[in-house]
Amino acid sequence: MHINHDITENSEKSIRELIEQKRQQRNFKEMFEKSIPTFLFLIASISILTTIGIIYTLLSETIEFFKRVPMTDFFTGTVLKPLSQTPEFGVLPLIMGTLTSSVIAMLVAAPIGLMSAIYLSQYASDKVRKIFKPLLELLAGIPTIVYGFFAFTFVTPLLRQFIPGLEATNILSPGIVMGVMIIPMIASLSEDAMSSVHNAMREGALGLGATKLEVTRKVVIPAALSGIIASFVLGISRAIGETMIVTIASGSTKNFTFDITQSMQTMTAYIVEVTGGDAATGSTIYYSLYAVAMTLFVFTLLMNLLARRISRKFREEY
Amino acid sequence: MVRRTKFRLVLDNLSKYIFLLATLFGLLVLSVLIYRVVVDGIGWLNFDFLTGKLSTQPERAGIMGAILGTFWLMLVVTPVTMFLGVGTAIYLELYAKKGRVQSFIETNISNLAGVPSIVYGILGLTVFARAMNLGNIALAGGLTMSLLILPIVIVASQEALRAVPSPLSEASYGMGATKWQTIKSVILPVALPSILTGAILSLSRAIGETAPLVVIGIPALLIPFPGSIFDKFTVLPMQIYYWTLDSSLTAEYANLAAATIIVLLLCLLVLNSTAIIIRNKFQKQF
């Protein structure tokens, strides 16, 4: 009895120690567990910091630019001569170049992309689709610099055989090549939209005796319209932000014109030209870089928000 | 009536071929592009070209510097984007409460994905090259490129994590494992192949991307081979850029650009097939 009591007392002591030890371990483990969400939140906030960083750098330098050049001069000026004795900073030539090349790109990409989407989602068998889709996606995987090379060394010389007045750098050829680059994007987004149209609608129309073309034209496309339009808007946004193709193939002439056979500069190409030319920090040219980049950023942001809004509407309906 | 039906059927058949032709147009351009590049460049592609230094004489120019530069760039981009991308994805999928914070971060990420790459270049120029005074070294370029592809890696990793069957994690919780233990030993290993697939695809995007590096200001002149991430560097796309611009001066530069494009496309092909192999090998594991 006596011995037994002794043992209990002894082991009780060690058990108490064990409990204490265990509790410390658990405390550490709990602290570790609890710190993980905070740590991961910090990592996740890098993406927000990136956005803040972009907006802050663009905005602060743009404000500095507008202290030197009035906003009205910038947004309504049709002459851009940053390096002349009396420099002029009108952004309209750049906007003209950007919009012209984007319109040409969309004239290529929208019909061809949409028709590809129709073929892949309505006509092609599973087997054909499985071959064609990844092949089309290859187009999207080619670096834009390669497209630039292609536009400059192949498409422009080719076009010059048909259009005698075409300059060696012009806005037409990069526009077309940019369109080719955007085809897979429009094709795949539009195909998604068309594939998600209810089969019952399709079959109902087919059952009434409509041909496949009629079903596509009168049922599938109207039903998928918002998805298709969203893909077009995203395509335009992509074309506006594209840099290397236009930098190489459209030249650096700041033309305010509708003539697509001439060299024109886009907003992106201007940014490349100014940064490449080592503009001295603090000069007006240096700040104009940020004003142009801000304009580009706002353009593409608006396009992307618009596309999201349109496609969200589409998701609610079906 | 019969005639009208016939017309409709003919039209239907005809349109099918028009749509097929449209689909083939993209592939036609792709094959012309590859054909042109190979014809222009294959003759210039040899051992000396791959291992040689940059030179003002086209016959002696090589791209070893650009290959090494690409290597150092990726040595920065890969760990940074994997760490930030997978970390963000784990937070959003497994920790964040469904609500304002989560949807705010997700909206922000999808907006970032739509920002033109050249704007990232300006961010990199202002923050990394100038404010942090890194200049145009591989570290600055790599950090810029990481931010650029981060949204893609996050979204791909999120999808990979979401695809892990919930019975697996529930079993782990049932055995008394903590949340982090479950993530570390159960969820991440299962999601890893898809995460890797997404990561490799976005890294291949970083290898081909040029615009941000042009903005940061990569030297076009002859520089010694870069030996670390703190050296000035150039990459394959930059080399293609300069040689394409120079091709209007000396025609041989177009051949050099084409030969470099072949090397770049082969790199991308290897990366993308690796991604596809990983995807196919580990698909439908559960």
Coordinates of C-alpha atoms in Angstrom, one line a residue:
Chain A
M1 CA 0.0 0.0 0.0
H2 CA 2.7 2.3 1.0
I3 CA 4.9 1.5 -2.0
N4 CA 2.0 1.8 -4.3
H5 CA 1.3 5.3 -3.0
D6 CA 4.9 6.3 -3.6
I7 CA 4.8 5.1 -7.2
T8 CA 1.6 7.0 -7.8
E9 CA 3.1 10.2 -6.5
N10 CA 6.2 9.7 -8.6
S11 CA 4.4 9.0 -11.8
E12 CA 1.9 11.8 -11.0
K13 CA 4.8 14.2 -11.0
S14 CA 6.2 13.0 -14.3
I15 CA 2.7 13.0 -15.9
R16 CA 2.3 16.6 -14.8
E17 CA 5.5 17.3 -16.5
L18 CA 4.5 15.5 -19.6
I19 CA 1.2 17.4 -19.7
E20 CA 3.1 20.6 -19.4
Q21 CA 5.5 19.6 -22.1
K22 CA 2.6 18.5 -24.3
R23 CA 0.9 21.7 -23.8
Q24 CA 3.9 23.7 -24.8
Q25 CA 4.2 21.7 -27.9
R26 CA 0.5 22.2 -28.7
N27 CA 0.8 25.9 -28.0
F28 CA 3.7 26.1 -30.5
K29 CA 1.7 24.1 -33.0
E30 CA -1.3 26.2 -32.6
M31 CA 0.7 29.4 -32.9
F32 CA 2.2 28.0 -36.1
E33 CA -1.2 27.0 -37.4
K34 CA -2.6 30.4 -36.6
S35 CA 0.2 32.3 -38.2
I36 CA -0.1 30.5 -41.5
P37 CA -3.3 32.3 -42.7
T38 CA -1.6 35.6 -41.9
F39 CA 1.5 34.7 -43.7
L40 CA -0.4 33.5 -46.8
F41 CA -2.5 36.7 -46.7
L42 CA 0.6 38.7 -46.9
I43 CA 1.7 36.7 -50.0
A44 CA -1.8 37.2 -51.5
S45 CA -1.6 40.9 -50.9
I46 CA 1.4 41.2 -53.3
S47 CA -1.1 41.2 -56.1
I48 CA -2.9 44.1 -54.6
L49 CA 0.4 45.9 -54.0
T50 CA 1.2 45.3 -57.7
T51 CA -2.0 47.1 -58.7
I52 CA -1.3 49.9 -56.2
G53 CA 2.3 50.1 -57.6
I54 CA 1.1 50.4 -61.2
I55 CA -1.5 53.0 -60.4
Y56 CA 0.7 55.0 -58.1
T57 CA 3.7 55.2 -60.5
L58 CA 1.6 56.0 -63.5
L59 CA -0.5 58.6 -61.6
S60 CA 2.2 60.5 -59.8
E61 CA 4.3 61.0 -62.9
T62 CA 1.3 61.7 -65.1
I63 CA 0.3 64.5 -62.6
E64 CA 3.8 65.9 -63.0
F65 CA 3.4 65.8 -66.7
F66 CA 0.1 67.7 -66.7
K67 CA 1.8 70.4 -64.6
R68 CA 4.0 71.1 -67.6
V69 CA 1.7 70.3 -70.5
P70 CA -2.0 71.3 -70.2
M71 CA -4.4 68.4 -70.3
T72 CA -6.3 69.9 -73.2
D73 CA -3.1 70.2 -75.3
F74 CA -2.4 66.5 -74.6
F75 CA -5.8 65.1 -75.3
T76 CA -6.7 67.4 -78.3
G77 CA -3.3 67.9 -79.9
T78 CA -2.8 66.3 -83.3
V79 CA 0.9 67.0 -83.3
L80 CA 3.4 64.9 -81.3
K81 CA 7.0 66.3 -81.6
P82 CA 8.7 65.5 -78.3
L83 CA 12.2 66.2 -79.5
S84 CA 11.7 69.4 -81.5
Q85 CA 12.8 72.8 -80.4
T86 CA 9.3 73.7 -79.6
P87 CA 8.0 70.3 -78.4
E88 CA 4.4 69.5 -78.8
F89 CA 2.7 66.7 -76.9
G90 CA -0.6 65.8 -78.6
V91 CA -1.5 62.2 -77.9
L92 CA -4.0 61.9 -80.8
P93 CA -1.5 60.6 -83.4
L94 CA -0.7 57.8 -81.0
I95 CA -4.4 57.1 -80.3
M96 CA -5.0 57.1 -84.0
G97 CA -2.2 54.6 -84.6
T98 CA -3.5 52.4 -81.8
L99 CA -7.1 52.4 -82.9
T100 CA -6.3 52.0 -86.6
S101 CA -4.1 48.9 -86.0
S102 CA -6.7 47.5 -83.6
V103 CA -9.6 48.0 -86.1
I104 CA -7.5 46.2 -88.8
A105 CA -6.7 43.4 -86.4
M106 CA -10.4 43.0 -85.4
L107 CA -11.5 43.0 -89.1
V108 CA -9.2 40.0 -89.5
A109 CA -9.8 38.3 -86.1
A110 CA -13.5 38.8 -85.5
P111 CA -15.0 37.1 -88.6
I112 CA -12.3 34.4 -88.8
G113 CA -12.3 33.7 -85.1
L114 CA -16.1 33.6 -85.0
M115 CA -16.3 31.3 -88.0
S116 CA -13.7 29.0 -86.5
A117 CA -15.7 28.9 -83.3
I118 CA -18.9 28.1 -85.3
Y119 CA -17.1 25.3 -87.1
L120 CA -15.5 23.8 -84.0
S121 CA -18.7 24.0 -81.8
Q122 CA -21.4 23.2 -84.4
Y123 CA -19.9 21.2 -87.2
A124 CA -16.7 19.5 -86.2
S125 CA -16.8 16.0 -84.8
D126 CA -15.2 15.4 -81.5
K127 CA -12.2 13.9 -83.2
V128 CA -11.6 16.8 -85.5
R129 CA -12.1 19.3 -82.7
K130 CA -9.5 17.5 -80.6
I131 CA -7.0 18.0 -83.4
F132 CA -7.9 21.5 -84.4
K133 CA -8.2 23.1 -81.1
P134 CA -4.7 22.6 -79.8
L135 CA -3.3 23.5 -83.2
L136 CA -5.2 26.8 -83.1
E137 CA -3.9 27.3 -79.5
L138 CA -0.4 27.0 -80.9
L139 CA -1.0 30.4 -82.6
A140 CA -1.7 32.0 -79.2
G141 CA 1.5 30.5 -77.8
I142 CA 3.9 32.0 -80.4
P143 CA 5.8 35.0 -78.8
T144 CA 4.7 38.3 -80.2
I145 CA 8.3 39.2 -81.2
V146 CA 8.1 36.3 -83.7
Y147 CA 4.9 37.7 -85.1
G148 CA 6.7 41.0 -85.4
F149 CA 9.5 39.4 -87.4
F150 CA 6.9 37.7 -89.6
A151 CA 5.1 41.0 -90.2
F152 CA 8.2 42.9 -91.0
T153 CA 10.1 40.4 -93.1
F154 CA 7.3 38.5 -94.8
V155 CA 3.8 40.1 -94.7
T156 CA 4.9 43.7 -95.6
P157 CA 7.0 42.6 -98.6
L158 CA 4.2 40.4 -99.7
L159 CA 1.6 43.2 -99.4
R160 CA 3.9 45.6 -101.3
Q161 CA 3.5 43.4 -104.3
F162 CA -0.2 44.2 -104.3
I163 CA -0.2 47.7 -102.8
P164 CA 2.5 49.7 -104.6
G165 CA 2.4 52.7 -102.3
L166 CA 2.9 50.7 -99.2
E167 CA 5.7 52.0 -97.0
A168 CA 8.3 49.7 -95.6
T169 CA 6.8 50.3 -92.2
N170 CA 3.1 50.7 -92.2
I171 CA 0.1 50.1 -90.0
L172 CA -1.7 47.6 -92.3
S173 CA 0.7 44.7 -92.0
P174 CA 1.1 44.7 -88.2
G175 CA -2.7 45.1 -88.0
I176 CA -3.3 42.0 -90.0
V177 CA -0.7 39.9 -88.2
M178 CA -2.1 41.1 -84.8
G179 CA -5.5 39.9 -86.1
V180 CA -4.0 36.4 -86.7
M181 CA -2.6 36.5 -83.2
I182 CA -6.0 37.2 -81.7
I183 CA -7.9 34.6 -83.7
P184 CA -7.4 31.7 -81.2
M185 CA -8.5 33.9 -78.3
I186 CA -11.8 34.9 -80.0
A187 CA -12.3 31.4 -81.4
S188 CA -11.9 29.7 -78.0
L189 CA -14.0 32.2 -76.0
S190 CA -16.8 32.3 -78.6
E191 CA -16.7 28.5 -78.8
D192 CA -17.1 28.3 -75.0
A193 CA -20.1 30.7 -75.2
M194 CA -21.7 28.7 -78.1
S195 CA -21.1 25.3 -76.5
S196 CA -22.8 26.4 -73.4
V197 CA -26.0 27.1 -75.2
H198 CA -28.6 24.6 -74.1
N199 CA -28.8 21.5 -76.3
A200 CA -32.6 21.5 -76.0
M201 CA -32.7 24.8 -77.8
R202 CA -30.5 23.5 -80.6
E203 CA -32.4 20.2 -80.9
G204 CA -35.8 21.9 -80.8
A205 CA -34.9 24.0 -83.8
L206 CA -33.4 21.1 -85.6
G207 CA -36.5 19.1 -84.9
L208 CA -38.6 21.8 -86.5
G209 CA -36.7 21.2 -89.7
A210 CA -34.1 24.0 -89.6
T211 CA -30.7 23.4 -91.1
K212 CA -27.6 23.6 -89.1
L213 CA -26.7 27.0 -90.5
E214 CA -30.2 28.3 -89.6
V215 CA -29.9 26.9 -86.1
T216 CA -26.5 28.6 -85.7
R217 CA -27.6 31.9 -87.1
K218 CA -31.0 32.2 -85.5
V219 CA -30.6 30.2 -82.2
V220 CA -27.0 29.6 -81.2
I221 CA -25.5 33.0 -82.0
P222 CA -28.3 35.1 -80.5
A223 CA -28.2 33.0 -77.4
A224 CA -24.4 33.2 -77.1
L225 CA -24.2 36.8 -78.3
S226 CA -23.0 38.4 -75.1
G227 CA -20.2 35.8 -74.8
I228 CA -19.2 36.5 -78.4
I229 CA -19.2 40.2 -77.9
A230 CA -17.2 39.9 -74.7
S231 CA -14.6 37.9 -76.7
F232 CA -14.5 40.7 -79.3
V233 CA -14.0 43.3 -76.6
L234 CA -11.2 41.3 -75.0
G235 CA -9.6 40.9 -78.5
I236 CA -9.7 44.7 -78.9
S237 CA -8.1 45.2 -75.5
R238 CA -5.4 42.7 -76.5
A239 CA -4.7 44.6 -79.7
I240 CA -4.5 47.9 -78.0
G241 CA -1.9 46.6 -75.5
E242 CA 0.2 44.7 -78.1
T243 CA 3.7 46.0 -78.3
M244 CA 6.3 44.1 -80.2
I245 CA 4.5 43.6 -83.5
V246 CA 3.7 47.3 -83.9
T247 CA 7.0 48.5 -82.6
I248 CA 8.8 46.5 -85.3
A249 CA 6.5 46.7 -88.3
S250 CA 4.6 50.0 -88.0
G251 CA 7.5 52.4 -87.6
S252 CA 7.8 55.5 -85.4
T253 CA 6.3 58.2 -87.5
K254 CA 3.8 60.1 -85.4
N255 CA 1.2 60.4 -88.1
F256 CA -2.3 61.7 -87.6
T257 CA -3.9 60.1 -90.6
F258 CA -6.4 57.5 -91.8
D259 CA -4.0 56.2 -94.5
I260 CA -3.2 52.6 -93.5
T261 CA -0.4 52.3 -96.0
Q262 CA 1.7 54.8 -94.0
S263 CA 3.8 54.4 -91.0
M264 CA 2.0 55.2 -87.8
Q265 CA 3.0 55.0 -84.1
T266 CA 0.9 53.4 -81.4
M267 CA 0.9 54.2 -77.7
T268 CA 2.9 51.1 -76.9
A269 CA 5.5 51.8 -79.6
Y270 CA 5.9 55.3 -78.3
I271 CA 6.7 53.9 -74.8
V272 CA 9.3 51.6 -76.3
E273 CA 10.8 54.5 -78.3
V274 CA 11.1 56.8 -75.4
T275 CA 12.5 54.2 -72.9
G276 CA 14.9 53.0 -75.6
G277 CA 16.1 56.5 -76.2
D278 CA 17.3 57.0 -72.5
A279 CA 15.1 60.0 -71.9
A280 CA 16.7 61.9 -69.0
T281 CA 14.8 61.5 -65.8
G282 CA 12.8 64.7 -65.1
S283 CA 12.5 65.9 -68.7
T284 CA 9.1 66.5 -70.2
I285 CA 9.6 63.6 -72.6
Y286 CA 10.3 61.3 -69.6
Y287 CA 7.0 62.3 -68.0
S288 CA 5.1 62.0 -71.3
L289 CA 6.0 58.3 -71.2
Y290 CA 3.9 58.0 -68.1
A291 CA 1.0 60.1 -69.4
V292 CA 0.9 57.8 -72.5
A293 CA 1.2 54.7 -70.4
M294 CA -1.7 55.9 -68.2
T295 CA -3.9 56.5 -71.2
L296 CA -3.1 53.0 -72.5
F297 CA -3.8 51.5 -69.0
V298 CA -7.1 53.3 -68.7
F299 CA -8.1 52.2 -72.3
T300 CA -7.4 48.5 -71.6
L301 CA -8.8 48.5 -68.1
L302 CA -12.1 50.0 -69.4
M303 CA -12.2 47.3 -72.2
N304 CA -11.6 44.5 -69.7
L305 CA -14.2 45.7 -67.3
L306 CA -16.7 46.1 -70.2
A307 CA -16.0 42.5 -71.3
R308 CA -16.5 41.2 -67.8
R309 CA -19.8 43.0 -67.4
I310 CA -21.1 41.8 -70.8
S311 CA -20.1 38.2 -70.1
R312 CA -21.5 38.2 -66.6
K313 CA -24.9 39.2 -68.1
F314 CA -24.6 36.2 -70.4
R315 CA -23.9 33.8 -67.5
E316 CA -27.0 35.0 -65.6
E317 CA -29.3 34.3 -68.5
Y318 CA -28.1 30.7 -69.2
Chain B
M1 CA -41.2 24.8 -101.8
V2 CA -39.0 21.9 -102.7
R3 CA -36.6 24.2 -104.5
R4 CA -36.4 26.4 -101.4
T5 CA -35.5 23.5 -99.2
K6 CA -32.9 22.4 -101.7
F7 CA -31.4 25.9 -101.6
R8 CA -31.3 25.8 -97.9
L9 CA -29.5 22.5 -97.8
V10 CA -27.0 23.7 -100.4
L11 CA -26.4 26.8 -98.4
D12 CA -26.0 24.8 -95.2
N13 CA -23.4 22.5 -96.9
L14 CA -21.6 25.4 -98.4
S15 CA -21.3 27.3 -95.2
K16 CA -19.9 24.3 -93.5
Y17 CA -16.9 24.5 -95.9
I18 CA -16.6 28.2 -95.5
F19 CA -16.4 27.8 -91.7
L20 CA -13.8 25.0 -92.2
L21 CA -11.8 27.3 -94.5
A22 CA -11.8 30.0 -91.8
T23 CA -10.5 27.5 -89.3
L24 CA -7.8 26.4 -91.7
F25 CA -6.7 30.0 -92.3
G26 CA -5.1 30.4 -88.9
L27 CA -3.3 27.1 -89.3
L28 CA -2.2 28.1 -92.8
V29 CA -0.6 31.3 -91.5
L30 CA 1.0 29.3 -88.7
S31 CA 2.6 26.9 -91.3
V32 CA 3.7 29.7 -93.5
L33 CA 5.3 31.4 -90.5
I34 CA 7.1 28.3 -89.4
Y35 CA 8.1 27.5 -93.0
R36 CA 9.6 31.0 -93.5
V37 CA 11.5 31.0 -90.2
V38 CA 13.0 27.6 -90.9
V39 CA 13.9 28.5 -94.5
D40 CA 15.5 31.7 -93.4
G41 CA 17.2 30.4 -90.3
I42 CA 18.1 26.8 -90.5
G43 CA 21.3 27.3 -92.5
W44 CA 22.6 29.6 -89.9
L45 CA 21.9 27.3 -87.0
N46 CA 25.1 25.5 -86.1
F47 CA 27.3 24.8 -83.1
D48 CA 29.3 28.0 -83.4
F49 CA 26.1 30.1 -83.6
L50 CA 24.8 28.5 -80.4
T51 CA 28.0 28.9 -78.4
G52 CA 29.3 32.1 -79.9
K53 CA 29.5 35.6 -78.6
L54 CA 27.5 38.5 -80.0
S55 CA 29.3 40.1 -82.9
T56 CA 28.8 43.0 -85.3
Q57 CA 29.7 40.6 -88.1
P58 CA 26.7 38.4 -88.9
E59 CA 28.8 35.5 -89.9
R60 CA 30.5 35.3 -86.5
A61 CA 27.6 36.2 -84.2
G62 CA 26.3 33.8 -81.6
I63 CA 23.6 33.6 -79.0
M64 CA 25.3 32.0 -76.0
G65 CA 24.9 35.3 -74.1
A66 CA 21.2 35.4 -74.7
I67 CA 20.8 31.7 -73.8
L68 CA 22.6 32.3 -70.5
G69 CA 20.6 35.5 -69.9
T70 CA 17.4 33.5 -70.4
F71 CA 18.7 31.0 -67.9
W72 CA 19.4 33.6 -65.2
L73 CA 16.1 35.3 -65.9
M74 CA 14.2 32.1 -65.3
L75 CA 16.3 31.4 -62.2
V76 CA 14.6 34.4 -60.7
V77 CA 11.2 34.1 -62.2
T78 CA 10.6 30.4 -61.4
P79 CA 11.0 30.4 -57.6
V80 CA 9.4 33.9 -57.2
T81 CA 6.3 33.1 -59.2
M82 CA 5.9 29.6 -57.7
F83 CA 6.2 30.9 -54.2
L84 CA 3.9 33.9 -54.6
G85 CA 1.5 32.2 -57.0
V86 CA 0.9 28.9 -55.1
G87 CA 0.9 30.8 -51.8
T88 CA -1.8 33.2 -53.0
A89 CA -3.8 30.3 -54.5
I90 CA -3.7 28.4 -51.2
Y91 CA -4.8 31.5 -49.3
L92 CA -7.7 32.2 -51.7
E93 CA -8.9 28.6 -52.0
L94 CA -8.4 27.2 -48.5
Y95 CA -8.1 30.0 -46.0
A96 CA -9.9 33.1 -47.1
K97 CA -13.5 33.4 -46.0
K98 CA -15.9 33.7 -48.9
G99 CA -16.7 37.3 -48.8
R100 CA -15.5 40.8 -49.6
V101 CA -11.7 40.3 -49.1
Q102 CA -11.6 37.2 -51.2
S103 CA -13.7 38.6 -54.1
F104 CA -11.7 41.8 -53.9
I105 CA -8.4 40.0 -54.3
E106 CA -9.8 37.8 -57.1
T107 CA -11.2 40.8 -59.0
N108 CA -7.9 42.5 -58.6
I109 CA -6.1 39.4 -60.0
S110 CA -8.3 39.1 -63.1
N111 CA -7.8 42.9 -63.7
L112 CA -4.1 42.4 -63.5
A113 CA -4.2 39.6 -66.0
G114 CA -5.6 42.2 -68.5
V115 CA -2.9 44.8 -68.0
P116 CA -0.7 45.1 -71.1
S117 CA 2.8 43.7 -70.5
I118 CA 4.4 46.9 -71.4
V119 CA 2.8 48.6 -68.4
Y120 CA 4.5 46.0 -66.2
G121 CA 7.7 47.1 -67.9
I122 CA 7.1 50.6 -66.7
L123 CA 6.4 49.4 -63.2
G124 CA 9.6 47.4 -63.3
L125 CA 11.6 50.3 -64.7
T126 CA 10.2 52.7 -62.0
V127 CA 10.3 50.4 -59.0
F128 CA 13.0 47.8 -59.5
A129 CA 15.4 49.5 -62.0
R130 CA 15.2 53.0 -60.7
A131 CA 13.8 53.2 -57.1
M132 CA 15.5 50.1 -55.9
N133 CA 18.5 51.0 -58.0
L134 CA 18.9 47.5 -59.5
G135 CA 19.4 48.8 -63.0
N136 CA 19.0 46.5 -66.0
I137 CA 20.3 43.3 -64.4
A138 CA 18.6 39.9 -64.6
L139 CA 17.2 40.2 -61.1
A140 CA 15.2 43.4 -62.0
G141 CA 14.0 41.8 -65.3
G142 CA 13.1 38.6 -63.4
L143 CA 11.0 40.3 -60.7
T144 CA 9.2 42.3 -63.4
M145 CA 8.4 39.2 -65.4
S146 CA 7.3 37.4 -62.2
L147 CA 4.6 40.1 -61.5
L148 CA 3.5 39.8 -65.1
I149 CA 2.9 36.0 -65.1
L150 CA 1.7 35.9 -61.5
P151 CA -2.0 36.2 -62.3
I152 CA -1.8 33.2 -64.6
V153 CA 0.0 31.1 -62.1
I154 CA -2.5 32.0 -59.4
V155 CA -5.5 31.1 -61.4
A156 CA -4.0 27.8 -62.6
S157 CA -3.0 26.9 -59.1
Q158 CA -6.5 27.8 -57.8
E159 CA -8.1 25.5 -60.3
A160 CA -5.6 22.7 -59.4
L161 CA -6.4 23.1 -55.7
R162 CA -10.2 23.2 -56.3
A163 CA -9.9 19.9 -58.3
V164 CA -8.6 17.9 -55.3
P165 CA -11.5 15.6 -54.1
S166 CA -12.8 16.7 -50.7
P167 CA -12.9 13.1 -49.2
L168 CA -9.1 13.2 -49.2
S169 CA -8.9 16.3 -47.0
E170 CA -11.8 15.1 -44.9
A171 CA -10.1 11.8 -44.2
S172 CA -7.0 13.7 -43.2
Y173 CA -9.0 15.9 -40.8
G174 CA -10.7 12.8 -39.5
M175 CA -7.4 11.4 -38.5
G176 CA -6.8 14.4 -36.4
A177 CA -4.4 16.3 -38.7
T178 CA -4.4 20.1 -38.6
K179 CA -5.3 22.3 -41.5
W180 CA -1.7 23.0 -42.5
Q181 CA -0.7 19.4 -42.1
T182 CA -3.6 18.4 -44.4
I183 CA -2.6 21.0 -47.0
K184 CA 1.1 20.1 -46.8
S185 CA 0.8 16.4 -46.9
V186 CA -2.5 15.7 -48.7
I187 CA -3.8 18.5 -50.8
L188 CA -0.6 20.0 -52.2
P189 CA 0.9 16.6 -53.4
V190 CA -2.3 15.7 -55.1
A191 CA -2.6 19.1 -56.8
L192 CA 1.1 19.4 -57.7
P193 CA 0.9 17.9 -61.2
S194 CA -1.8 20.4 -62.3
I195 CA 0.0 23.3 -60.5
L196 CA 3.2 22.3 -62.4
T197 CA 1.4 22.2 -65.7
G198 CA 0.1 25.7 -65.2
A199 CA 3.4 27.0 -64.0
I200 CA 5.4 25.6 -66.9
L201 CA 2.9 27.1 -69.4
S202 CA 3.2 30.5 -67.8
L203 CA 7.0 30.3 -67.5
S204 CA 7.1 29.6 -71.3
R205 CA 5.1 32.8 -71.6
A206 CA 7.8 34.6 -69.7
I207 CA 10.5 33.2 -71.9
G208 CA 8.9 34.6 -75.0
E209 CA 7.8 38.0 -73.6
T210 CA 9.8 40.9 -74.8
A211 CA 8.0 44.2 -74.1
P212 CA 8.7 44.6 -70.4
L213 CA 12.4 43.9 -70.9
V214 CA 12.7 46.5 -73.8
V215 CA 11.2 49.1 -71.4
I216 CA 13.6 48.2 -68.6
G217 CA 16.4 48.7 -71.1
I218 CA 18.4 45.7 -72.0
P219 CA 21.7 46.7 -73.7
A220 CA 21.9 46.0 -77.4
L221 CA 25.7 46.3 -77.4
L222 CA 28.2 43.5 -76.8
I223 CA 28.3 42.5 -73.2
P224 CA 30.2 39.7 -71.5
F225 CA 28.4 36.5 -70.7
P226 CA 26.2 37.0 -67.6
G227 CA 27.5 35.0 -64.7
S228 CA 24.8 35.6 -62.1
I229 CA 21.4 37.2 -61.6
F230 CA 23.2 40.5 -60.7
D231 CA 24.8 40.8 -64.2
K232 CA 23.5 42.8 -67.1
F233 CA 21.9 40.4 -69.5
T234 CA 20.0 39.9 -72.7
V235 CA 17.5 37.2 -73.7
L236 CA 16.6 35.4 -76.9
P237 CA 13.5 37.5 -77.7
M238 CA 15.6 40.7 -77.2
Q239 CA 18.2 39.3 -79.6
I240 CA 15.4 38.6 -82.2
Y241 CA 14.1 42.2 -81.7
Y242 CA 17.5 43.9 -82.4
W243 CA 18.3 41.7 -85.3
T244 CA 14.9 42.1 -86.9
L245 CA 15.3 45.9 -86.6
D246 CA 18.8 45.7 -88.1
S247 CA 17.7 43.5 -90.9
S248 CA 16.7 46.6 -92.9
L249 CA 20.4 47.6 -92.8
T250 CA 22.0 44.2 -93.5
A251 CA 19.9 41.4 -94.8
E252 CA 21.9 38.7 -93.0
Y253 CA 20.5 39.9 -89.7
A254 CA 17.1 38.6 -90.7
N255 CA 18.8 35.1 -91.0
L256 CA 20.2 35.5 -87.5
A257 CA 16.8 36.6 -86.2
A258 CA 15.2 33.6 -87.8
A259 CA 17.8 31.2 -86.5
T260 CA 17.3 32.6 -83.0
I261 CA 13.5 32.2 -83.4
I262 CA 14.0 28.5 -84.2
V263 CA 15.9 28.1 -80.9
L264 CA 13.3 30.0 -79.0
L265 CA 10.4 28.0 -80.5
L266 CA 12.2 24.8 -79.8
C267 CA 12.6 25.8 -76.2
L268 CA 8.9 26.6 -76.0
L269 CA 8.0 23.3 -77.7
V270 CA 10.1 21.4 -75.1
L271 CA 8.5 23.2 -72.2
N272 CA 4.9 22.8 -73.5
S273 CA 5.3 19.2 -74.3
T274 CA 6.7 18.7 -70.8
A275 CA 3.5 20.3 -69.5
I276 CA 1.3 18.1 -71.6
I277 CA 3.2 15.0 -70.5
I278 CA 2.8 15.9 -66.9
R279 CA -0.9 16.6 -67.4
N280 CA -1.5 13.3 -69.2
K281 CA 0.5 11.2 -66.8
F282 CA -1.3 12.4 -63.7
Q283 CA -4.7 13.0 -65.1
K284 CA -7.6 11.3 -63.3
Q285 CA -5.5 10.0 -60.6
F286 CA -8.5 9.7 -58.3

